[in-house]
């Protein structure tokens, strides 16, 4: 059974130009004790989803529909105080830049104590021990608890924000682009820390990324997000080896190292649509090399195929043929 189950979720931002539906009819299941990658290009609604789940949307953002079942409760219907009680303890969030998770004018020790004592009700003595244990767990020297964030490298700051997120032993951690700002070697080190902690602590994690190589390296499952919706999801091996959605096929060719080979990188032309006024029908249709007239007319639902693999594409039945075509760079030139 899923630890987290999102159904038909809608998140809307009020903007001068009108409502922006950044998450628009999203379905997602996150099983316990595994890492689910949430992947998609910039502007697809990944951070909005993470913030909505965690209850930390900006002022202009609201959940406007749907259901989020987590540990038997619908978070959408939970009171503000019940949500606060759950945050950090049951579910925690690592925001898109580690500097947002850390207070630049406070020593790491102070920040760690604040979470442990104020939110977790841990005694000062226990907070001291627990802070040192958490730092050790993420590969930082506990002596460094005396430092300020600016004294840390990017990778160390990311480790510190992971330690903070784990302080109260949540069952679900949402990490928003935790390695995006880091160079490749440090990326791997931080992903190794996340993998190791997931296994040791039996955690569930949502790892938000725009990079398929990160999914291939670190995740058990993957959900591919496009223009506010999930377009494909399933076990990583199945989705990366036999993608059923043209967007996923495009993404696997747009990033190096997904298959560990020397593939030519082929970007998908264009950009995700504005969520102020998204196109009718399949939202990927304007960029899809395989779009047919029917694709522009109505939106394909997310449907289960074989082996726990879901896809939202009218042409999913032709996926084997489309995959062969998608492997040719010319297919993506001027779709
Ligand atoms: N505070 C905001 N007000 C209005 N629109 C926003 C706001 N934050 C994000 N958006 C819009 O919501 C969409 C999704 O953004 P975001 O969740 O940040 O995507 P991602 O994390 O996938 O890059 C984008 O179209 C973005 O312009
Ligand atoms: S529904 Fe049509 S346009 Fe959308 S991804 Fe499938 S083939 Fe492409
Ligand atoms: Mg984002």
Coordinates of C-alpha atoms and ligand atoms in Angstrom, one line a residue:
X1 CA 0.0 0.0 0.0
X2 CA 1.1 3.5 -0.7
X3 CA 2.4 5.7 2.1
X4 CA 1.3 8.8 0.2
X5 CA -1.5 8.8 -2.3
X6 CA -2.3 11.9 -4.3
X7 CA -5.6 12.0 -6.3
X8 CA -6.7 14.7 -8.8
X9 CA -4.7 17.4 -6.9
X10 CA -5.1 21.0 -8.0
X11 CA -2.8 23.8 -6.9
X12 CA -3.6 27.3 -8.2
X13 CA -1.6 30.5 -7.9
X14 CA -3.4 33.8 -8.1
X15 CA -1.5 36.1 -10.6
X16 CA -2.3 39.4 -12.2
X17 CA -2.9 37.6 -15.5
X18 CA -5.3 35.2 -13.9
X19 CA -5.2 31.8 -12.1
X20 CA -2.1 29.7 -12.8
X21 CA -2.9 26.0 -12.3
X22 CA 0.6 24.8 -11.5
X23 CA -0.6 21.3 -10.5
X24 CA -3.7 20.4 -12.4
X25 CA -5.3 17.0 -11.9
X26 CA -2.3 15.1 -10.5
X27 CA -2.3 11.5 -9.4
X28 CA 0.7 10.0 -7.6
X29 CA 1.4 7.1 -5.3
X30 CA 4.6 6.9 -3.2
X31 CA 5.3 3.6 -1.5
X32 CA 6.9 3.3 1.9
X33 CA 10.7 2.7 2.1
X34 CA 11.7 3.6 -1.4
X35 CA 12.9 6.6 -3.4
X36 CA 10.4 8.0 -6.0
X37 CA 11.9 10.4 -8.5
X38 CA 9.7 13.2 -9.7
X39 CA 11.1 14.4 -13.0
X40 CA 10.3 17.0 -15.5
X41 CA 11.6 20.2 -17.1
X42 CA 11.6 23.5 -15.3
X43 CA 8.1 24.9 -14.9
X44 CA 6.2 21.6 -14.8
X45 CA 5.0 22.1 -11.2
X46 CA 7.4 19.9 -9.3
X47 CA 8.3 22.4 -6.6
X48 CA 4.6 23.4 -6.3
X49 CA 3.7 19.8 -5.6
X50 CA 6.4 19.5 -3.0
X51 CA 5.4 22.7 -1.3
X52 CA 1.7 21.8 -1.4
X53 CA 2.4 18.4 0.2
X54 CA 4.4 20.0 2.9
X55 CA 1.9 22.8 3.5
X56 CA 4.5 25.6 2.7
X57 CA 3.0 27.2 -0.5
X58 CA 3.7 30.9 -1.0
X59 CA 0.9 33.4 -0.1
X60 CA -0.6 33.3 -3.6
X61 CA -0.8 29.5 -3.8
X62 CA -3.7 27.4 -2.7
X63 CA -4.8 23.7 -3.0
X64 CA -8.0 24.1 -4.9
X65 CA -9.1 20.5 -5.2
X66 CA -8.2 16.8 -4.8
X67 CA -7.0 14.6 -2.0
X68 CA -3.7 13.8 -0.4
X69 CA -3.8 10.7 1.8
X70 CA -0.8 10.3 4.0
X71 CA -0.6 7.8 6.9
X72 CA -4.4 7.4 6.8
X73 CA -5.3 11.1 6.8
X74 CA -6.3 13.5 4.1
X75 CA -3.8 16.4 4.4
X76 CA -6.1 18.7 2.3
X77 CA -8.7 18.5 5.0
X78 CA -6.4 18.6 8.0
X79 CA -6.6 21.8 10.2
X80 CA -3.6 24.1 10.2
X81 CA -2.6 23.0 13.7
X82 CA -2.8 19.3 12.8
X83 CA -0.6 20.1 9.7
X84 CA 1.9 21.9 11.8
X85 CA 2.1 19.0 14.2
X86 CA 2.8 16.6 11.4
X87 CA 5.4 18.7 9.6
X88 CA 9.0 17.7 10.3
X89 CA 7.9 14.8 12.5
X90 CA 6.1 12.7 9.9
X91 CA 7.1 14.5 6.7
X92 CA 9.9 16.9 6.0
X93 CA 11.1 19.0 3.1
X94 CA 14.4 20.0 1.7
X95 CA 13.8 23.2 -0.4
X96 CA 15.2 23.7 -3.8
X97 CA 18.3 25.6 -2.7
X98 CA 20.0 24.4 0.5
X99 CA 20.5 28.0 1.5
X100 CA 16.7 28.3 1.9
X101 CA 16.8 25.5 4.4
X102 CA 19.5 27.0 6.4
X103 CA 19.6 30.3 8.3
X104 CA 22.7 32.2 7.3
X105 CA 23.1 34.0 10.6
X106 CA 22.7 31.0 12.9
X107 CA 25.3 28.3 13.7
X108 CA 24.2 24.9 12.5
X109 CA 24.0 23.8 16.1
X110 CA 21.4 26.4 16.9
X111 CA 19.4 25.5 13.9
X112 CA 19.5 21.8 14.7
X113 CA 18.5 22.5 18.4
X114 CA 15.6 24.6 17.2
X115 CA 14.1 21.7 15.3
X116 CA 14.9 19.1 17.9
X117 CA 13.8 21.1 21.0
X118 CA 11.1 23.4 19.7
X119 CA 9.4 21.2 17.2
X120 CA 10.4 17.8 18.6
X121 CA 10.3 18.5 22.4
X122 CA 13.7 16.9 22.8
X123 CA 15.7 17.8 25.9
X124 CA 18.9 20.0 25.5
X125 CA 21.1 17.1 26.4
X126 CA 19.5 14.7 24.0
X127 CA 19.5 17.4 21.3
X128 CA 23.3 17.7 21.7
X129 CA 23.8 14.0 21.2
X130 CA 21.2 13.7 18.5
X131 CA 22.8 16.6 16.5
X132 CA 26.2 15.0 16.6
X133 CA 24.7 11.6 15.5
X134 CA 22.8 13.3 12.7
X135 CA 25.9 15.1 11.4
X136 CA 27.9 11.8 11.6
X137 CA 25.1 10.1 9.7
X138 CA 25.3 12.5 6.7
X139 CA 29.1 12.4 6.7
X140 CA 29.8 15.7 8.5
X141 CA 32.2 16.1 11.4
X142 CA 30.1 16.9 14.5
X143 CA 32.7 19.6 15.3
X144 CA 31.3 21.5 12.4
X145 CA 28.0 22.1 14.2
X146 CA 29.8 25.2 15.6
X147 CA 30.0 26.6 12.1
X148 CA 27.8 29.0 10.1
X149 CA 26.4 27.9 6.7
X150 CA 28.8 30.1 4.7
X151 CA 31.7 28.2 6.2
X152 CA 30.4 25.1 4.4
X153 CA 30.9 24.0 0.7
X154 CA 27.8 23.4 -1.4
X155 CA 27.9 19.7 -0.8
X156 CA 28.3 20.2 3.0
X157 CA 25.4 22.6 3.1
X158 CA 23.2 20.0 1.3
X159 CA 24.3 17.4 3.8
X160 CA 23.4 19.7 6.7
X161 CA 20.0 20.3 5.3
X162 CA 19.5 16.6 4.9
X163 CA 20.5 16.2 8.6
X164 CA 17.9 18.9 9.6
X165 CA 15.2 17.2 7.5
X166 CA 15.9 13.9 9.3
X167 CA 16.1 15.3 12.8
X168 CA 12.7 14.1 13.9
X169 CA 12.7 10.8 12.1
X170 CA 10.0 11.5 9.5
X171 CA 8.7 8.6 7.4
X172 CA 8.6 10.8 4.2
X173 CA 11.2 13.3 3.0
X174 CA 10.6 15.5 0.0
X175 CA 13.9 16.7 -1.5
X176 CA 13.5 19.4 -4.1
X177 CA 16.4 19.3 -6.6
X178 CA 18.9 18.4 -3.8
X179 CA 21.9 18.0 -6.2
X180 CA 21.1 20.5 -9.0
X181 CA 23.6 23.2 -7.9
X182 CA 26.4 20.7 -7.3
X183 CA 29.2 19.5 -9.6
X184 CA 28.9 15.9 -10.8
X185 CA 31.2 14.3 -8.3
X186 CA 29.6 16.0 -5.3
X187 CA 26.2 15.1 -6.8
X188 CA 27.0 11.4 -6.6
X189 CA 28.3 11.8 -3.1
X190 CA 25.1 13.5 -1.9
X191 CA 22.9 11.0 -3.8
X192 CA 24.9 8.2 -2.1
X193 CA 24.1 9.7 1.3
X194 CA 20.4 9.9 0.4
X195 CA 20.4 6.2 -0.8
X196 CA 22.3 5.0 2.2
X197 CA 19.9 6.9 4.6
X198 CA 16.8 5.7 2.8
X199 CA 17.9 2.1 3.3
X200 CA 19.2 2.4 6.8
X201 CA 16.2 4.4 8.1
X202 CA 13.6 2.7 5.9
X203 CA 12.5 6.1 4.6
X204 CA 10.3 7.0 1.8
X205 CA 11.6 9.9 -0.3
X206 CA 10.4 12.0 -3.2
X207 CA 13.5 13.2 -5.1
X208 CA 12.6 16.1 -7.3
X209 CA 14.9 16.6 -10.3
X210 CA 14.9 17.7 -13.9
X211 CA 17.7 15.2 -14.7
X212 CA 16.9 11.7 -15.8
X213 CA 20.5 10.7 -15.0
X214 CA 19.8 11.4 -11.3
X215 CA 16.7 9.3 -11.5
X216 CA 18.6 6.4 -13.1
X217 CA 21.3 6.7 -10.4
X218 CA 19.3 7.1 -7.3
X219 CA 15.6 6.2 -7.6
X220 CA 13.5 3.0 -7.3
X221 CA 10.4 4.5 -8.9
X222 CA 9.8 7.5 -11.2
X223 CA 6.9 9.8 -11.9
X224 CA 7.3 12.0 -15.0
X225 CA 5.6 15.3 -14.7
X226 CA 4.6 17.5 -17.6
X227 CA 2.6 20.8 -17.4
X228 CA 1.0 20.1 -14.0
X229 CA 0.3 16.4 -14.4
X230 CA 1.9 13.0 -14.2
X231 CA 2.3 11.6 -17.7
X232 CA 4.1 8.3 -16.9
X233 CA 5.1 6.4 -13.7
X234 CA 6.4 3.1 -12.7
X235 CA 9.6 1.2 -11.5
X236 CA 12.7 3.0 -12.8
X237 CA 14.0 0.0 -14.7
X238 CA 10.7 -0.4 -16.6
X239 CA 10.2 3.3 -17.3
X240 CA 13.8 4.0 -18.5
X241 CA 14.2 0.8 -20.5
X242 CA 10.7 0.8 -22.1
X243 CA 9.3 4.4 -21.8
X244 CA 5.7 4.5 -23.0
X245 CA 5.3 8.3 -23.2
X246 CA 7.0 10.3 -25.9
X247 CA 8.0 13.0 -23.3
X248 CA 9.8 10.4 -21.3
X249 CA 11.4 9.1 -24.5
X250 CA 12.6 12.6 -25.2
X251 CA 13.9 13.1 -21.7
X252 CA 15.9 9.9 -21.7
X253 CA 17.7 11.2 -24.8
X254 CA 18.2 14.7 -23.5
X255 CA 20.4 13.7 -20.5
X256 CA 23.8 11.9 -20.5
X257 CA 24.5 8.7 -18.7
X258 CA 20.9 7.4 -18.4
X259 CA 22.1 4.1 -19.8
X260 CA 25.7 4.7 -19.0
X261 CA 26.5 4.9 -22.7
X262 CA 27.8 7.5 -25.0
X263 CA 24.4 8.5 -26.4
X264 CA 24.1 11.7 -28.4
X265 CA 22.2 14.3 -26.5
X266 CA 19.0 15.4 -28.2
X267 CA 17.1 18.1 -26.5
X268 CA 13.3 18.3 -26.9
X269 CA 12.6 21.5 -28.9
X270 CA 10.4 24.2 -27.3
X271 CA 9.4 24.5 -23.7
X272 CA 6.6 23.4 -21.4
X273 CA 3.4 25.5 -21.9
X274 CA 2.4 28.3 -19.7
X275 CA 0.0 27.0 -17.0
X276 CA -2.0 30.2 -17.2
X277 CA -3.6 29.0 -20.4
X278 CA -2.5 25.4 -21.2
X279 CA -3.2 23.9 -24.6
X280 CA -6.4 21.8 -24.9
X281 CA -6.0 18.1 -25.3
X282 CA -2.7 16.4 -24.6
X283 CA -0.4 19.2 -23.2
X284 CA 2.6 17.7 -24.8
X285 CA 1.0 17.7 -28.3
X286 CA 2.6 21.0 -29.4
X287 CA 6.1 19.4 -29.0
X288 CA 5.3 15.8 -29.7
X289 CA 6.7 14.4 -32.9
X290 CA 3.9 11.7 -32.9
X291 CA 0.9 13.9 -32.3
X292 CA -2.2 13.0 -34.2
X293 CA -5.4 15.2 -34.6
X294 CA -7.1 13.3 -31.8
X295 CA -4.2 14.3 -29.4
X296 CA -5.1 18.0 -29.7
X297 CA -8.8 17.3 -29.0
X298 CA -8.9 15.7 -25.6
X299 CA -6.5 14.9 -22.8
X300 CA -5.4 11.3 -22.3
X301 CA -6.0 9.9 -18.8
X302 CA -3.3 8.2 -16.8
X303 CA -3.9 4.5 -17.3
X304 CA -2.3 1.3 -15.9
X305 CA -0.5 -0.9 -18.3
X306 CA 1.4 -4.0 -17.6
X307 CA 3.7 -4.4 -14.6
X308 CA 2.8 -1.5 -12.4
X309 CA 3.5 1.0 -15.2
X310 CA 1.1 3.9 -15.9
X311 CA 1.0 6.2 -18.9
X312 CA -1.2 9.1 -20.2
X313 CA -0.9 9.0 -24.0
X314 CA -3.4 8.2 -26.7
X315 CA -0.7 6.3 -28.6
X316 CA 0.6 4.2 -25.8
X317 CA -0.4 1.1 -27.8
X318 CA 2.2 2.1 -30.4
X319 CA 4.9 2.7 -27.9
X320 CA 7.3 0.0 -29.2
X321 CA 7.3 1.7 -32.7
X322 CA 7.4 5.2 -31.3
X323 CA 10.4 4.3 -29.1
X324 CA 12.4 3.2 -32.1
X325 CA 11.6 6.4 -33.9
X326 CA 12.3 8.5 -30.8
X327 CA 15.8 7.0 -30.7
X328 CA 16.6 8.9 -34.0
X329 CA 17.8 12.5 -33.4
X330 CA 16.0 13.6 -36.6
X331 CA 12.6 12.8 -35.0
X332 CA 13.0 15.6 -32.5
X333 CA 14.2 18.2 -35.0
X334 CA 11.3 20.6 -35.5
X335 CA 8.4 18.4 -34.3
Ligands
LIG1 N1 4.3 32.2 -6.7 C1 3.9 31.9 -7.9 N2 2.9 32.7 -8.5 C2 2.5 32.4 -9.8 N3 2.9 31.4 -10.5 C3 3.9 30.6 -10.0 C4 4.4 30.8 -8.7 N4 5.4 29.9 -8.5 C5 5.4 29.1 -9.6 N5 4.5 29.5 -10.5 C6 4.2 28.9 -11.8 O1 3.8 27.6 -11.6 C7 4.4 26.8 -12.6 C8 5.1 25.6 -11.9 O2 6.3 26.1 -11.2 P1 7.2 25.2 -10.3 O3 6.3 24.4 -9.4 O4 8.2 26.1 -9.7 O5 7.8 24.2 -11.4 P2 9.1 23.3 -11.3 O6 9.5 23.2 -9.9 O7 8.8 22.1 -12.0 O8 10.2 24.1 -12.1 C9 5.3 27.6 -13.5 O9 4.5 27.9 -14.6 C10 5.5 28.9 -12.7 O10 5.6 30.0 -13.5
LIG2 S1 -1.3 11.8 -26.6 FE1 -0.5 12.2 -28.7 S2 0.5 14.2 -28.5 FE2 0.3 13.4 -26.4 S3 2.2 12.4 -26.0 FE3 0.7 10.8 -26.8 S4 1.1 10.8 -29.1 FE4 2.1 12.7 -28.2
LIG3 MG1 11.4 23.6 -9.0

